[in-house]
Amino acid sequence: MIIELWDVYDKNRNLTGKTIKRGSKLGEYDYHLVIHVCIFNSKNEMLIQKRQPSKKLWPNMWDITIGGAVQSGETSTKAAERETFEEIGYRVDLSNDRAFFTINFDNGFDDYFLIEEDIDIKDLRLQYDEVEEVKWADKDEVLQLAKENKFINYWFLEKLFEIRKQRGAYTK
């Protein structure tokens, strides 16, 4: 079994020089970095994944395209590329991109990457222990799944569809 290490950050997102094993408790005022990738197609549908029933957190729930922890020594961009390939077998080049937005959570920072790619899901190779299935879903379907408690209910879920091509100030 491979031991996964995370870099530890301070509240200002500066590296502290410490690492922690995945699953270990972070110290007070210690934080780690997580990435999420939302892949949209040209029809304004998001590629969503259903988490395996064996997952510790949110088993059998639908989720945004990709999510995962940044490993020690990685940038969030490299982690987003790695996790996308690991979870759905799709190579994405984010070398000229940065996180679309970041949300602070109790134990760290969530970096979100929003990209547009028209992907044929038949060509994807799903990571068996993580992802049960994937499908394209429009905003109405995603919001309905969330309403039925079948989709992880991110508080900004509806906004993802509206801001996916925005940078800077949001105007409707």
XYZ file of C-alpha atoms in Angstrom:
172
model
C 0.000 0.000 0.000
C 1.307 3.422 -0.964
C 1.391 6.019 1.804
C 0.073 9.333 0.550
C 1.662 12.461 2.029
C 0.141 15.928 2.018
C 1.970 19.217 2.443
C 0.798 21.283 5.414
C -0.075 24.954 4.874
C -0.722 27.842 7.243
C -3.895 29.957 7.150
C -2.382 32.174 4.428
C -1.668 29.151 2.235
C 2.069 29.252 2.843
C 3.884 25.937 3.037
C 4.973 25.184 6.597
C 7.633 22.622 5.663
C 5.626 19.879 7.387
C 3.876 16.924 5.789
C 1.122 14.666 7.072
C -0.015 11.164 6.126
C -3.432 10.979 4.499
C -5.965 10.089 7.180
C -3.956 11.645 10.005
C -5.381 14.513 11.984
C -4.096 17.951 11.062
C -2.783 20.130 13.867
C -4.561 23.267 14.983
C -4.005 26.018 12.388
C -2.721 23.444 9.868
C -4.381 23.076 6.472
C -4.129 20.970 3.332
C -4.962 21.516 -0.335
C -7.705 19.774 -2.326
C -8.636 20.096 -5.997
C -11.869 19.734 -7.933
C -12.275 19.677 -11.695
C -15.606 20.442 -13.336
C -15.680 19.422 -16.978
C -18.448 20.996 -19.050
C -19.297 20.290 -22.663
C -20.444 22.749 -25.316
C -24.098 21.961 -24.403
C -23.568 23.389 -20.871
C -23.708 19.921 -19.348
C -21.327 18.876 -16.594
C -19.627 15.503 -16.561
C -20.617 14.060 -13.192
C -19.446 10.948 -11.409
C -21.197 8.540 -9.085
C -18.998 7.593 -6.161
C -18.495 3.922 -5.370
C -20.609 2.448 -2.519
C -17.355 1.564 -0.728
C -16.254 5.207 -0.391
C -15.963 6.403 3.212
C -17.347 9.863 2.422
C -20.543 10.281 0.382
C -20.899 6.675 -0.864
C -23.289 6.190 -3.815
C -23.585 9.963 -4.239
C -23.239 11.875 -7.500
C -20.448 14.434 -7.492
C -18.774 16.952 -9.751
C -16.346 15.497 -12.287
C -13.166 15.092 -10.190
C -11.965 15.664 -6.646
C -8.877 14.753 -4.675
C -6.111 15.790 -2.341
C -2.929 17.445 -3.539
C 0.075 15.269 -2.737
C 3.260 16.523 -1.159
C 5.394 18.446 -3.649
C 2.540 18.903 -6.121
C 0.856 22.097 -7.249
C -2.926 22.155 -7.406
C -2.661 22.315 -11.211
C -0.549 19.149 -11.389
C -2.870 17.433 -8.917
C -5.901 18.340 -11.055
C -4.216 16.821 -14.117
C -3.204 13.690 -12.172
C -6.581 13.175 -10.504
C -8.451 13.616 -13.797
C -6.345 10.894 -15.387
C -6.545 8.610 -12.332
C -10.311 8.875 -11.825
C -11.629 8.889 -15.403
C -8.621 8.062 -17.586
C -8.684 11.411 -19.371
C -5.568 13.514 -19.920
C -6.063 17.232 -19.503
C -3.374 19.899 -19.905
C -3.804 22.687 -17.362
C -0.230 23.993 -17.649
C -1.493 27.393 -18.832
C -4.327 27.532 -16.312
C -4.770 28.145 -12.633
C -7.647 27.412 -10.318
C -10.822 29.163 -11.398
C -11.681 29.863 -7.751
C -10.762 28.703 -4.250
C -13.033 28.053 -1.296
C -11.665 27.785 2.215
C -12.969 24.922 4.328
C -12.295 23.971 7.950
C -9.131 21.974 7.209
C -7.851 23.573 4.054
C -8.336 25.055 0.642
C -10.448 23.727 -2.248
C -9.151 24.795 -5.682
C -11.735 24.492 -8.468
C -10.812 24.150 -12.138
C -13.612 24.699 -14.675
C -12.903 23.505 -18.192
C -14.816 22.830 -21.380
C -14.159 19.628 -23.290
C -16.524 17.638 -25.480
C -15.609 14.162 -24.257
C -17.102 10.878 -25.430
C -17.685 9.098 -22.129
C -17.397 5.714 -23.842
C -13.659 6.445 -24.178
C -13.133 7.011 -20.450
C -11.450 4.484 -18.155
C -12.979 4.790 -14.687
C -10.965 4.132 -11.542
C -12.845 1.170 -10.095
C -12.315 1.912 -6.399
C -13.383 5.564 -6.784
C -15.924 5.975 -9.583
C -18.944 3.764 -10.249
C -20.170 5.608 -13.352
C -20.132 8.948 -15.153
C -22.670 10.819 -17.255
C -23.363 14.228 -18.740
C -26.011 16.200 -16.829
C -27.502 19.644 -17.350
C -28.087 22.124 -14.540
C -31.686 21.039 -13.966
C -30.731 17.375 -13.566
C -27.833 18.172 -11.222
C -30.040 20.410 -9.063
C -32.784 17.757 -9.010
C -30.280 15.095 -7.899
C -29.107 17.466 -5.139
C -32.714 18.127 -4.078
C -33.235 14.348 -3.829
C -30.040 14.045 -1.719
C -28.388 11.992 -4.461
C -25.762 14.634 -5.329
C -23.271 16.179 -2.906
C -24.917 19.510 -2.225
C -22.261 22.149 -2.740
C -23.789 25.493 -1.784
C -22.632 27.017 -5.100
C -23.720 24.150 -7.352
C -26.109 26.218 -9.454
C -23.519 28.974 -9.937
C -21.023 26.546 -11.494
C -23.128 26.458 -14.651
C -23.390 30.242 -14.753
C -19.758 31.187 -14.066
C -17.958 28.524 -16.078
C -16.862 30.987 -18.746
C -16.430 34.000 -16.439
C -13.225 35.434 -15.015
C -13.201 38.265 -12.513
C -16.445 40.047 -11.662
C -19.614 38.036 -12.140
C -22.301 39.695 -14.216
C -25.567 38.099 -15.148
